[in-house]
PDB file of C-alpha atoms and ligand atoms in Angstrom:
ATOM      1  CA  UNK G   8     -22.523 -21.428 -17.143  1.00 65.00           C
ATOM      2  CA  UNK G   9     -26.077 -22.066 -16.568  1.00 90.00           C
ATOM      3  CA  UNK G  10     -28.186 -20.657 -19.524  1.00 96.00           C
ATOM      4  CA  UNK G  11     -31.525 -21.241 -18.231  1.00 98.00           C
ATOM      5  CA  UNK G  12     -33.311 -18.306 -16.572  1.00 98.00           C
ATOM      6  CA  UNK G  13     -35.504 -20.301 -13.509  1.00 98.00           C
ATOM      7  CA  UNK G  14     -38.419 -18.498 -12.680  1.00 98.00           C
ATOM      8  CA  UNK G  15     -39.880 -21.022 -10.762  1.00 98.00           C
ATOM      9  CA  UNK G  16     -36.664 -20.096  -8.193  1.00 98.00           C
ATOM     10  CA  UNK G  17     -37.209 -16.702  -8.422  1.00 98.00           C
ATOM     11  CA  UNK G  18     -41.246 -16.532  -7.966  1.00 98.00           C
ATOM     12  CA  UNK G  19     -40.336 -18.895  -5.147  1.00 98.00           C
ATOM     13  CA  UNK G  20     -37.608 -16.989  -3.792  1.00 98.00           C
ATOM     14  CA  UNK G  21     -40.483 -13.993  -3.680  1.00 98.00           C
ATOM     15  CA  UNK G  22     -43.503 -15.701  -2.508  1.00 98.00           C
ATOM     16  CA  UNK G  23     -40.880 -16.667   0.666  1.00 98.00           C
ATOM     17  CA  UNK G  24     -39.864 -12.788   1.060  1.00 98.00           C
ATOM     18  CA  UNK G  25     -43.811 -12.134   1.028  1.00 98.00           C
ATOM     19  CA  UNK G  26     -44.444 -15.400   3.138  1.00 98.00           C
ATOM     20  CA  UNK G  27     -42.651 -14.095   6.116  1.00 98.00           C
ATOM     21  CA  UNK G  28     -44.130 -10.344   6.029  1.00 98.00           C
ATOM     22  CA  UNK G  29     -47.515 -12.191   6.175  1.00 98.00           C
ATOM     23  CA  UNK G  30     -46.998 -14.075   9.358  1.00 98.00           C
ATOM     24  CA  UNK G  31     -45.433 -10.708  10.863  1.00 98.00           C
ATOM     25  CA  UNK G  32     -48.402  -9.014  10.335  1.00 97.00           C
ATOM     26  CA  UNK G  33     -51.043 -12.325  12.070  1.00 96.00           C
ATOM     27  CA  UNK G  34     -48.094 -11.927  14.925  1.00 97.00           C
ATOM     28  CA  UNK G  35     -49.008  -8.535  15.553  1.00 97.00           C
ATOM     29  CA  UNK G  36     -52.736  -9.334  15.485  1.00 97.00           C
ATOM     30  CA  UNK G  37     -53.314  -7.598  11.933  1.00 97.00           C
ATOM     31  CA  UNK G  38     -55.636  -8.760   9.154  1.00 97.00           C
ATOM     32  CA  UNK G  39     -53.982 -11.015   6.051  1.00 98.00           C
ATOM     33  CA  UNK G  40     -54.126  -9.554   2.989  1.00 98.00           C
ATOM     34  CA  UNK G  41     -57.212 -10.532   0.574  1.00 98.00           C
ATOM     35  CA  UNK G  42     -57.709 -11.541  -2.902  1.00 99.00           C
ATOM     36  CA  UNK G  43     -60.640 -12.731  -4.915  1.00 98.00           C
ATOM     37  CA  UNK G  44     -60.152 -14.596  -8.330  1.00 98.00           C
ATOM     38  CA  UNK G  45     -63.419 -14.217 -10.754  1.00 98.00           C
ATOM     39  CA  UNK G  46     -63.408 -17.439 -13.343  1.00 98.00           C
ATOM     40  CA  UNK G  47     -65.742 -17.220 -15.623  1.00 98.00           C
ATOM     41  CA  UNK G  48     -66.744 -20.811 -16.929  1.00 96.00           C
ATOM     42  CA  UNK G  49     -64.596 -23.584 -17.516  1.00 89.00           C
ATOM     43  CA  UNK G  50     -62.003 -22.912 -19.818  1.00 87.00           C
ATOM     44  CA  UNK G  51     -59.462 -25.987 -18.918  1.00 87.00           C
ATOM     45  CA  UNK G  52     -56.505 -23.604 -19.363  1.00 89.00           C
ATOM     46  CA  UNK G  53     -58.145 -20.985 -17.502  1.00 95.00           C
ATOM     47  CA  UNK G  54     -59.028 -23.472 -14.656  1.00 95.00           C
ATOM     48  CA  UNK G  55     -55.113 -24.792 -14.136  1.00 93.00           C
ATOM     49  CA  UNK G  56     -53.884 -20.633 -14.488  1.00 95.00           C
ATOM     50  CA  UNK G  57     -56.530 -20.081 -11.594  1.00 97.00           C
ATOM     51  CA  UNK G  58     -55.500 -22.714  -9.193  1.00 97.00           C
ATOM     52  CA  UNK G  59     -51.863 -22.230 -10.084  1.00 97.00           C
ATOM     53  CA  UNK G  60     -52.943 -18.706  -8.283  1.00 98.00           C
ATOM     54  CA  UNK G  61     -54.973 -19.601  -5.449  1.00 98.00           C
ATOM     55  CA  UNK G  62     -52.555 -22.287  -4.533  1.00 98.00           C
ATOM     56  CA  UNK G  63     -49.779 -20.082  -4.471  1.00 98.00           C
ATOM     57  CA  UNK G  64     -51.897 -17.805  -2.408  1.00 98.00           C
ATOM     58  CA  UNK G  65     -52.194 -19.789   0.194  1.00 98.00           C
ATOM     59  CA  UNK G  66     -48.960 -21.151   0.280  1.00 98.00           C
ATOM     60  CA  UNK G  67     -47.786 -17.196   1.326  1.00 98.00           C
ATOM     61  CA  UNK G  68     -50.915 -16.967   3.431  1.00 98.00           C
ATOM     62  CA  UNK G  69     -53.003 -14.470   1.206  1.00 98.00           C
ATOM     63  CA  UNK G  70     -56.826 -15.171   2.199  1.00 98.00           C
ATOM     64  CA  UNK G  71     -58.043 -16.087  -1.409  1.00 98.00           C
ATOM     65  CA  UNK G  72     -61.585 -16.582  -2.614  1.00 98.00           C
ATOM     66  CA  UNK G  73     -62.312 -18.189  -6.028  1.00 98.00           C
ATOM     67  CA  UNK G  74     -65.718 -17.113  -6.928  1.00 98.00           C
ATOM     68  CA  UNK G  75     -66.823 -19.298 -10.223  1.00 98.00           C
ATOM     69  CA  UNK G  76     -69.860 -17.921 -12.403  1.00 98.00           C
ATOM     70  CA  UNK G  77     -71.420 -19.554 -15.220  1.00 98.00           C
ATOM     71  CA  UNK G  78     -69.858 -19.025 -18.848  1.00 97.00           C
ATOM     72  CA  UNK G  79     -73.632 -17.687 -20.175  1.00 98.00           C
ATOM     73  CA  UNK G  80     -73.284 -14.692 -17.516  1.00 98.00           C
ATOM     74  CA  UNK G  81     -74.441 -11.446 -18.835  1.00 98.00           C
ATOM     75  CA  UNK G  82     -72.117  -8.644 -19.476  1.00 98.00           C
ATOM     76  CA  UNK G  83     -74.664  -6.748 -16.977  1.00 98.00           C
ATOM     77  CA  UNK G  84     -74.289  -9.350 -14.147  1.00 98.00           C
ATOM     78  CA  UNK G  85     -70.733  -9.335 -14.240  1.00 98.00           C
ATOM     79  CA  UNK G  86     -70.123  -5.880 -13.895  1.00 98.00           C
ATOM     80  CA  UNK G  87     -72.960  -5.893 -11.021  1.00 98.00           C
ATOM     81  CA  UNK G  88     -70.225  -8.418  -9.405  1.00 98.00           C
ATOM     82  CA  UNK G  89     -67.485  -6.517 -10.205  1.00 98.00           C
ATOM     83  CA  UNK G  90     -69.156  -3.593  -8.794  1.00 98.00           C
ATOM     84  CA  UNK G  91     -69.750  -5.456  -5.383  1.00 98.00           C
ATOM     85  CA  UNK G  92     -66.217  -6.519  -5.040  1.00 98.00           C
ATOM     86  CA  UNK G  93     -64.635  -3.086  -5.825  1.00 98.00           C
ATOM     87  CA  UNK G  94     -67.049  -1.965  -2.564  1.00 98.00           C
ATOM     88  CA  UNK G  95     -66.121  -4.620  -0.497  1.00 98.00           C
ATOM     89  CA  UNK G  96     -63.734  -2.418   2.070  1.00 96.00           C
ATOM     90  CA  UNK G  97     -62.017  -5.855   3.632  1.00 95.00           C
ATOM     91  CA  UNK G  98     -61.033  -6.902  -0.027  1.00 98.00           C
ATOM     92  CA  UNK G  99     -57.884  -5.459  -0.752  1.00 98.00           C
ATOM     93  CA  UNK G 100     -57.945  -6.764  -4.665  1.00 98.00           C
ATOM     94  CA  UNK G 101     -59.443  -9.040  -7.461  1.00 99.00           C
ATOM     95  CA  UNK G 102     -58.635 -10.162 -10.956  1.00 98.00           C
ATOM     96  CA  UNK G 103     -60.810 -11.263 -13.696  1.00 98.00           C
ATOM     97  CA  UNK G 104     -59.691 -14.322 -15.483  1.00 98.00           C
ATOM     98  CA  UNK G 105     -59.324 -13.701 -19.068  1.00 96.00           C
ATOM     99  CA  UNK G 106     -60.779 -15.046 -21.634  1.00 96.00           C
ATOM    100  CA  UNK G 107     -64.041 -14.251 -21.377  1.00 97.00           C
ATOM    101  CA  UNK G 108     -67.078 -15.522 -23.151  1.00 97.00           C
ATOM    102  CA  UNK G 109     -67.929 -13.464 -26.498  1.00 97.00           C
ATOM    103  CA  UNK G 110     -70.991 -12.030 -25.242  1.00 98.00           C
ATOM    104  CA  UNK G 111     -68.895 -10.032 -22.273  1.00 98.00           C
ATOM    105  CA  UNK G 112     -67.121  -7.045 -23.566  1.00 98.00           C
ATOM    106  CA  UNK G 113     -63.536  -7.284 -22.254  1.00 98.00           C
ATOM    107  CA  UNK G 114     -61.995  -3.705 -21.769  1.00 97.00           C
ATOM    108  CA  UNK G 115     -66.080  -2.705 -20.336  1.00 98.00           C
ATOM    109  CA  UNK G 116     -64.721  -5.277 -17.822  1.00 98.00           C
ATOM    110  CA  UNK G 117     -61.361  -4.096 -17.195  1.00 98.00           C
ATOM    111  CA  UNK G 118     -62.625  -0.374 -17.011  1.00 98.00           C
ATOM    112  CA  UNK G 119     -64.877  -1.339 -14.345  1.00 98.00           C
ATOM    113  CA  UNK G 120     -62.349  -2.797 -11.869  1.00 98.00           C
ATOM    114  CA  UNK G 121     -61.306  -0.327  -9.162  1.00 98.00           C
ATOM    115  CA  UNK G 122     -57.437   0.769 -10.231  1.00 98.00           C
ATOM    116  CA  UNK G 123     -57.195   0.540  -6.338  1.00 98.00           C
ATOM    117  CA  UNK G 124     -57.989  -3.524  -6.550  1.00 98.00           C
ATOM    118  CA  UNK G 125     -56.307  -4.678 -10.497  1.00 98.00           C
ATOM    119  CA  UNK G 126     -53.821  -6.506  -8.777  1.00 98.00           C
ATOM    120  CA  UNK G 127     -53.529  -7.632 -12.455  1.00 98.00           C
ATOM    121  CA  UNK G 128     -52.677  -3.731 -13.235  1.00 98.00           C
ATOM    122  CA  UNK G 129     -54.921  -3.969 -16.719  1.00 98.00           C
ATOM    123  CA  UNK G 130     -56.578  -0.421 -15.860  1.00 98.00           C
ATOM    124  CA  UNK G 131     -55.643   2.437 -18.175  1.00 98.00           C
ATOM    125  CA  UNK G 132     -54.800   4.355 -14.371  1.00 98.00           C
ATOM    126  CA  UNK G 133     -52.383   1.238 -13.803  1.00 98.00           C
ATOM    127  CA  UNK G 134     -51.127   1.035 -17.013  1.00 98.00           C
ATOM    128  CA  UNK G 135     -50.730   4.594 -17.387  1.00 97.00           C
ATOM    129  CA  UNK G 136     -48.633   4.894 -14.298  1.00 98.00           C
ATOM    130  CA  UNK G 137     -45.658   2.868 -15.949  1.00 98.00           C
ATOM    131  CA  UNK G 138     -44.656   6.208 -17.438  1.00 97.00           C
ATOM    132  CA  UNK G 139     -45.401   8.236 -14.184  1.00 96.00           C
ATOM    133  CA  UNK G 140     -43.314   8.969 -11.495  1.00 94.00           C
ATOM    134  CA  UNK G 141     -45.122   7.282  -8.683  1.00 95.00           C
ATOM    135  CA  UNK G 142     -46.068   3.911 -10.176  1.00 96.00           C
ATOM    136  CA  UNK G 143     -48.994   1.704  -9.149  1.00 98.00           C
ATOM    137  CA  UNK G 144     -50.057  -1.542  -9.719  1.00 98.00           C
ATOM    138  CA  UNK G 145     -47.939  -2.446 -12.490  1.00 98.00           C
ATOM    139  CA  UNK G 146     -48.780  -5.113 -15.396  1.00 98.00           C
ATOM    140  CA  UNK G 147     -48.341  -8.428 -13.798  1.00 98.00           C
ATOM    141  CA  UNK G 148     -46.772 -10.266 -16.528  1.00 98.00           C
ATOM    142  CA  UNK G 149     -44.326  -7.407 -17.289  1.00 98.00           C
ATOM    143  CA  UNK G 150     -43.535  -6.800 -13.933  1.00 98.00           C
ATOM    144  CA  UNK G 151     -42.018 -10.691 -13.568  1.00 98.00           C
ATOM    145  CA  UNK G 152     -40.166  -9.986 -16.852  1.00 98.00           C
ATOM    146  CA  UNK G 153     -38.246  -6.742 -15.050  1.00 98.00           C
ATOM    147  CA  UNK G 154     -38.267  -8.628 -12.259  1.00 98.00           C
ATOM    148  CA  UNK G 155     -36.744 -11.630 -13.812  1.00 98.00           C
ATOM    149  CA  UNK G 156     -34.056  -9.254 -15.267  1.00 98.00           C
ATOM    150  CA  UNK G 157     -33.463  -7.278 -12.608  1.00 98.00           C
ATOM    151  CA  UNK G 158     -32.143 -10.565 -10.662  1.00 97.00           C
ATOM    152  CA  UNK G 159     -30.440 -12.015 -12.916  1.00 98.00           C
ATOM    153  CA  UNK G 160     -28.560  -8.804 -13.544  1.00 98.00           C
ATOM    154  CA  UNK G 161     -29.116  -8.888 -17.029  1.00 98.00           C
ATOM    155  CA  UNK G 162     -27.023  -6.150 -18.642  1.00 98.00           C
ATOM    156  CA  UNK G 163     -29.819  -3.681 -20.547  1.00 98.00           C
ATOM    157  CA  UNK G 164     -27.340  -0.694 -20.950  1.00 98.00           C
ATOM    158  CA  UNK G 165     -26.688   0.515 -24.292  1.00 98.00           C
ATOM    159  CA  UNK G 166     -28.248  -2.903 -25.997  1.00 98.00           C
ATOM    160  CA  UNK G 167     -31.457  -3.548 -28.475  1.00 98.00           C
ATOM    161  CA  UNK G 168     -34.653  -5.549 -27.312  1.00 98.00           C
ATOM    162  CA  UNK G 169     -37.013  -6.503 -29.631  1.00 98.00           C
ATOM    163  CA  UNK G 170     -40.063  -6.955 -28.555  1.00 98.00           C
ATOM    164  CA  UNK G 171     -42.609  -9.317 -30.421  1.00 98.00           C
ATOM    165  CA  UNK G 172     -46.308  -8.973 -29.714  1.00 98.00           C
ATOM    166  CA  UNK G 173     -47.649  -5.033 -28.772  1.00 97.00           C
ATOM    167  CA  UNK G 174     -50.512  -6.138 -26.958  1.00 96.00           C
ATOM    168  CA  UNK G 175     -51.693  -3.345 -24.422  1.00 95.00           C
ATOM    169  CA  UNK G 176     -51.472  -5.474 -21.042  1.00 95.00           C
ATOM    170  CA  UNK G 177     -48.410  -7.734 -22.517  1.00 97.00           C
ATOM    171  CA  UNK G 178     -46.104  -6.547 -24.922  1.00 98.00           C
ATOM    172  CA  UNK G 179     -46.621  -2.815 -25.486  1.00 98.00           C
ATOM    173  CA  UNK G 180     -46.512  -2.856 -21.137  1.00 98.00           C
ATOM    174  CA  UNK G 181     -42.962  -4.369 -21.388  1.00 98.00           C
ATOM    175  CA  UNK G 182     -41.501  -2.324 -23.979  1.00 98.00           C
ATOM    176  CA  UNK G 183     -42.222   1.189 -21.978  1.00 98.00           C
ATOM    177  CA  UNK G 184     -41.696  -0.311 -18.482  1.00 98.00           C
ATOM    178  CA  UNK G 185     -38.231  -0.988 -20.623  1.00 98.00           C
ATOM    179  CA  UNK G 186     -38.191   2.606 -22.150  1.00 98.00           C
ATOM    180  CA  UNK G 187     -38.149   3.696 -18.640  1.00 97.00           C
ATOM    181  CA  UNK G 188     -35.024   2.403 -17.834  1.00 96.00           C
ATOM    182  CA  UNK G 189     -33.409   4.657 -20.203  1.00 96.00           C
ATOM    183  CA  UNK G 190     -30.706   2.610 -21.095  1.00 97.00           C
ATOM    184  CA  UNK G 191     -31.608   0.122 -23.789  1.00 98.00           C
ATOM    185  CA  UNK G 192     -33.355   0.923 -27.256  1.00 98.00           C
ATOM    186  CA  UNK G 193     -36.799  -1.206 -27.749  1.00 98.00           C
ATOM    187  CA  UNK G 194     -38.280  -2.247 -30.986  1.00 98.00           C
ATOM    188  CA  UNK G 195     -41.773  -3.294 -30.632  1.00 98.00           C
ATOM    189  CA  UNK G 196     -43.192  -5.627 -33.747  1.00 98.00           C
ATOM    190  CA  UNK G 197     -46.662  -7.194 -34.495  1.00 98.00           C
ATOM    191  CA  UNK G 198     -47.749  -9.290 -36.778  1.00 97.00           C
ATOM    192  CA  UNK G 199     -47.313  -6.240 -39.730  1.00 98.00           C
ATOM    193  CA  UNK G 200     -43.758  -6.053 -39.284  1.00 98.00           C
ATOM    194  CA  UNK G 201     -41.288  -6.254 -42.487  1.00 97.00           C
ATOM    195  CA  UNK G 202     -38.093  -7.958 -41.858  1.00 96.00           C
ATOM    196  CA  UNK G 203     -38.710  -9.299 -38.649  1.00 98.00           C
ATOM    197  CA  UNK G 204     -35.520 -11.514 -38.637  1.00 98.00           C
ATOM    198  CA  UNK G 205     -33.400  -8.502 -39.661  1.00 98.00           C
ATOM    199  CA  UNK G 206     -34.534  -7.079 -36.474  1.00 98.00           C
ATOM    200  CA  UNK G 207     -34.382 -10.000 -34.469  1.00 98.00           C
ATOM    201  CA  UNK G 208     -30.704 -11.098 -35.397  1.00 98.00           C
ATOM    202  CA  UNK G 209     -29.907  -7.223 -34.521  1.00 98.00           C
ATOM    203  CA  UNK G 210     -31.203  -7.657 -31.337  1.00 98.00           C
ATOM    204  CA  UNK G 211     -29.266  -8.298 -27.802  1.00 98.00           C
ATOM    205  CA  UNK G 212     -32.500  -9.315 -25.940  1.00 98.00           C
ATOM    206  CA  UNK G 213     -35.768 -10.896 -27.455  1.00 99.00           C
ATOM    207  CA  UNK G 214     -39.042 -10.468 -25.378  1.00 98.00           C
ATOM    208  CA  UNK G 215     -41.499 -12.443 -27.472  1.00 98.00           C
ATOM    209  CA  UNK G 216     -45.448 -12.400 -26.413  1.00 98.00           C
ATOM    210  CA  UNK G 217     -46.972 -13.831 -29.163  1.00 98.00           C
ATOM    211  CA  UNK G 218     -48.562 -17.085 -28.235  1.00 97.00           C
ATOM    212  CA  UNK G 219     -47.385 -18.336 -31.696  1.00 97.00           C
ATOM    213  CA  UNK G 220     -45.455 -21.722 -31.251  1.00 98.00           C
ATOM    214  CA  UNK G 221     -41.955 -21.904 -33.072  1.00 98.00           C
ATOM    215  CA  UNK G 222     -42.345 -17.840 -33.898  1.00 98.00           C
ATOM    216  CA  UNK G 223     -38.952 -17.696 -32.950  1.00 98.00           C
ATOM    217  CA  UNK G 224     -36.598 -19.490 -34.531  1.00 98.00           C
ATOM    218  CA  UNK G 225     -32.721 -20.448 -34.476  1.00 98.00           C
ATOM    219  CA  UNK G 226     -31.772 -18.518 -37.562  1.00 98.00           C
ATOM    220  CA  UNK G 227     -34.100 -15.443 -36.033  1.00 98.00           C
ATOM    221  CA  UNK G 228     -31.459 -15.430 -33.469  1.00 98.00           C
ATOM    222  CA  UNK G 229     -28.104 -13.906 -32.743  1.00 98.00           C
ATOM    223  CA  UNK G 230     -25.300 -15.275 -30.786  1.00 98.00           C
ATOM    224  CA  UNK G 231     -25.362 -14.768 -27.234  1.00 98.00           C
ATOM    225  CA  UNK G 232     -28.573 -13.119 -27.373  1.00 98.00           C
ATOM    226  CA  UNK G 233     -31.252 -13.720 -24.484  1.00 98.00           C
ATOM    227  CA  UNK G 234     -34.549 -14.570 -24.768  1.00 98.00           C
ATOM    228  CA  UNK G 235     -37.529 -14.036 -22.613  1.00 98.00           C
ATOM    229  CA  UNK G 236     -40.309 -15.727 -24.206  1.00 98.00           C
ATOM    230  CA  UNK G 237     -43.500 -15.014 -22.602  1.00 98.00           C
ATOM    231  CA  UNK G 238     -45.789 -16.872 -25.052  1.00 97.00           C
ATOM    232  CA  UNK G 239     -47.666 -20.073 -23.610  1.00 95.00           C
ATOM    233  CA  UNK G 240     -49.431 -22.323 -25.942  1.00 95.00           C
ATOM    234  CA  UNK G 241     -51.083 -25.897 -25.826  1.00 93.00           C
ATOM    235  CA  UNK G 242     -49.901 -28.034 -28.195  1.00 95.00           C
ATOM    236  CA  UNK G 243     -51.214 -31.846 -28.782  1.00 95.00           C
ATOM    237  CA  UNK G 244     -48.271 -34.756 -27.581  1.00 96.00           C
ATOM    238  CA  UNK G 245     -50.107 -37.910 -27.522  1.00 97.00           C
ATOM    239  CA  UNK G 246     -46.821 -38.867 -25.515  1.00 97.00           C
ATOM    240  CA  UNK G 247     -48.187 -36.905 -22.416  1.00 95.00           C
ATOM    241  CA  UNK G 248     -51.143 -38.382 -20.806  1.00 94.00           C
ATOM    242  CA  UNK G 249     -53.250 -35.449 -21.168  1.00 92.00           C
ATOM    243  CA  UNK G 250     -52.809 -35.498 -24.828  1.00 95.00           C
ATOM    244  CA  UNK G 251     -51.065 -31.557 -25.087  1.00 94.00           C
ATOM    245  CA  UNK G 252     -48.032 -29.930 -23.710  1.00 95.00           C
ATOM    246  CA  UNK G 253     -47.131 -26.282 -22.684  1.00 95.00           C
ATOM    247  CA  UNK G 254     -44.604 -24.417 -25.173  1.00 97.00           C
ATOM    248  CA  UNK G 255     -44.110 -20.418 -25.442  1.00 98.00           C
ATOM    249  CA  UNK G 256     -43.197 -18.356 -28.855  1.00 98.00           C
ATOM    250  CA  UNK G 257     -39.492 -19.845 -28.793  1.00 98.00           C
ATOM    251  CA  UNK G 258     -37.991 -23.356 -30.893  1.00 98.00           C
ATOM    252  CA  UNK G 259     -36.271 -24.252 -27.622  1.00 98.00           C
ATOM    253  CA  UNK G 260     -34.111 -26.794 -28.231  1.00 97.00           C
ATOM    254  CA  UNK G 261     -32.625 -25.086 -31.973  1.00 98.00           C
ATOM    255  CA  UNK G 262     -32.330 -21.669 -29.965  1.00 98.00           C
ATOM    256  CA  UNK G 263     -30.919 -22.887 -26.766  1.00 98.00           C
ATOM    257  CA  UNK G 264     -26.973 -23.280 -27.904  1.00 97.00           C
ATOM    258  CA  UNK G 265     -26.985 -19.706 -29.779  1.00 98.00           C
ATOM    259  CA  UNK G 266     -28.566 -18.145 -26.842  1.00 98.00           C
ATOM    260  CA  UNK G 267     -26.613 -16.845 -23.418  1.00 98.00           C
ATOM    261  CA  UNK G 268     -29.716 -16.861 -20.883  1.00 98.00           C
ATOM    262  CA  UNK G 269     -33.419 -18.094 -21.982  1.00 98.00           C
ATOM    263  CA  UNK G 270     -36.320 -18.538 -20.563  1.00 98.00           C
ATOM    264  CA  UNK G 271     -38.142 -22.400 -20.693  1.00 98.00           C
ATOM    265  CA  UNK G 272     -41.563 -22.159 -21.132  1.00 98.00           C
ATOM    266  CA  UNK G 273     -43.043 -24.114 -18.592  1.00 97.00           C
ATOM    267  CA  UNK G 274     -41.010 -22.362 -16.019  1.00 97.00           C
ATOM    268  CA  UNK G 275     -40.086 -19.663 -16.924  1.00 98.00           C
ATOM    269  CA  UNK G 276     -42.313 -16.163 -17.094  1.00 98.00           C
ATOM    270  CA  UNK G 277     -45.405 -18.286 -16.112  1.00 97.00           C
ATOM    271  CA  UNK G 278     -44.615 -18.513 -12.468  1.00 98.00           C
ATOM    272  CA  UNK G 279     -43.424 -15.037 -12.023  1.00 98.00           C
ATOM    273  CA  UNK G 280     -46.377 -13.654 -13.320  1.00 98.00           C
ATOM    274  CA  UNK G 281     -48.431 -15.128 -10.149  1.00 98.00           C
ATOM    275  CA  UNK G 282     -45.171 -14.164  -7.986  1.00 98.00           C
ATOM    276  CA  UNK G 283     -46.240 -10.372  -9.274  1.00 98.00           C
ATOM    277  CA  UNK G 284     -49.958 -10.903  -8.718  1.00 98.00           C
ATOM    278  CA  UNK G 285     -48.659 -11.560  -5.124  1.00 98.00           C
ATOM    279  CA  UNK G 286     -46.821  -8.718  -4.801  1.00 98.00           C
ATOM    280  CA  UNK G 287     -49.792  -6.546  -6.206  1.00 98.00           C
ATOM    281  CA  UNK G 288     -51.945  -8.071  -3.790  1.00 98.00           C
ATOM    282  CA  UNK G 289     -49.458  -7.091  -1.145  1.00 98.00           C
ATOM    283  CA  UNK G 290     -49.178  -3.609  -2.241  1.00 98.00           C
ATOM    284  CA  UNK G 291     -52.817  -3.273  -2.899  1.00 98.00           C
ATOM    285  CA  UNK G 292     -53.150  -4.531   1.096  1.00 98.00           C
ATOM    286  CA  UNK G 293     -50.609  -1.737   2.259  1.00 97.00           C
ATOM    287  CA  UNK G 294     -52.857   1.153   0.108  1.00 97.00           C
ATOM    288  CA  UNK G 295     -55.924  -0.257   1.694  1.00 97.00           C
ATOM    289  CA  UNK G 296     -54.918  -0.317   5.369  1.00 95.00           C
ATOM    290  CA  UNK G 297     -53.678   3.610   5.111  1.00 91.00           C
ATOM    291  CA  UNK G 298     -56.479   4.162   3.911  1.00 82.00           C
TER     292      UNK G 298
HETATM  293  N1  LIG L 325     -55.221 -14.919 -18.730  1.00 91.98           N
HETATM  294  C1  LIG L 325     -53.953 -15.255 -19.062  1.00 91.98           C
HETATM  295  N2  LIG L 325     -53.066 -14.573 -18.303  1.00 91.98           N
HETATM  296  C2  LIG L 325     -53.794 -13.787 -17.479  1.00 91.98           C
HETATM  297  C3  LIG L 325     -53.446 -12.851 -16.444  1.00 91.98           C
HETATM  298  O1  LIG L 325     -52.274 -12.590 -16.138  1.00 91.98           O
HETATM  299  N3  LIG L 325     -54.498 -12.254 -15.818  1.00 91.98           N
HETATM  300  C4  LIG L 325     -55.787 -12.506 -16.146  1.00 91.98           C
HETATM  301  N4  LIG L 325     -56.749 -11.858 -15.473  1.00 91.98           N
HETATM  302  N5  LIG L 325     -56.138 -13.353 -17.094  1.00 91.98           N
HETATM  303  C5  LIG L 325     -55.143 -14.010 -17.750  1.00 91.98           C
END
């Protein structure tokens, strides 16, 4: 049996579901949905995220505008342009690409983004609505984890995750969007956690968002466990021509024969975030045209 989890299959398999209800809607002589991608400088990883996105945007047929500023931008002026896009009626959403410089206040950012337009879902209304009944734009990277287990049929009832990493858009999004399923008990650790092996070999699933490479080892690991690991890191490989290589939280090739379905990381998460940003952007769209 196949252990690896392909996400690049499944983000594609949704950006062609998405594809087709675009060109319905130019048939019928309606507007495209919109999105606008704010990069701020030129972070090189931040640069080949951004036009993983607007690629992929096209490709479904989402009109996408990548506006670039300059990395010494003032908090000031970028909330002026946030301000300006939230406004903009015909714009159905935006994300900010994160990192920012140090002289730009992230969560001022995020709290000035319209909850109506975070197709990223980072607002505390988005976020907030994982535990409501009517859910909105939903965290981006955790809704391509659900997603990922959702169609792979991954068995959640009655069985421990543990989740490493409890950041508020990342990790701490995952564990309650997991809570809300009501079926499977969630541990969520950070870098304070005692015994984090003893919870890890207890666990039946392993979500790890860490960004740590090698966090997760083979003897961290129980047999037949599966692993979603959601980390992404640059690491130097003089063997590559650009010097570095992608790896996530997870040592691959010692955890692959212990585990029963894994992630690869490039491959794996990565893609279906952007597959989610599409379907926020989609969502966003239907809001904005009842509106
Ligand atoms: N930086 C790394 N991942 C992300 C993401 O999903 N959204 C934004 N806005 N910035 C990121």
């Amino acid at each position: 049996m196949n252990k690896i989890i392909d996400g690049i299959k499944v983000s594609s398999d949704i950006k062609s579901e998405i594809k087709k209800e675009i060109s319905s809607f130019k048939k019928d002589g309606k507007r495209v949905p919109s999105l606008s991608i704010v990069l701020v400088g030129n972070h090189t990883a931040s640069s080949i995220y951004v036009n993983a996105k607007v690629r992929a945007c096209k490709d479904v047929g989402i009109d996408v505008n990548l506006i670039n500023l300059n990395d010494n931008i003032s908090e000031l002026d970028l909330l002026e342009i946030i301000s300006e896009l939230n406004n903009k009626s015909d714009l159905d959403g935006f994300i900010v690409q994160l990192p920012l410089p140090p002289q730009v206040n992230v969560q001022n950012v995020i709290d000035s983004i319209s909850p109506a337009k975070d197709v990223d879902g980072f607002t505390n209304d988005n976020i907030g609505s994982i535990t409501s009944e009517v859910k909105k734009l939903l965290p981006a990277t955790g809704l391509g984890v659900m997603t990922l287990i959702e169609r792979y049929n991954i068995d959640i009832e009655s069985k421990s995750c543990a989740i490493l990493g409890s950041s508020r858009n990342v990790g701490a999004a995952i564990a309650q969007m997991l809570m809300q399923k009501e079926q499977v008990t969630v541990t969520v650790c950070n870098s304070k956690t005692k015994n984090l092996k003893e919870i890890t070999r207890n666990s039946d699933i392993i979500i790890s968002a860490v960004g740590k490479p090698n966090l997760v080892t083979s003897d961290m690991v129980k047999e037949g466990a599966v692993i979603i690991d959601v980390g992404i890191s640059r690491i130097r490989d003089d063997s590559k021509k650009s010097g570095y290589r992608i790896v996530g939280d997870v040592d691959y090739d010692n955890v692959l024969p212990k585990v029963s379905l894994i992630t690869p990381v490039p491959g794996g998460v990565g893609p279906m975030t952007i597959a989610s940003l599409i379907q926020n952007t989609l969502r966003a769209y239907r809001n904005n045209e009842k509106r």
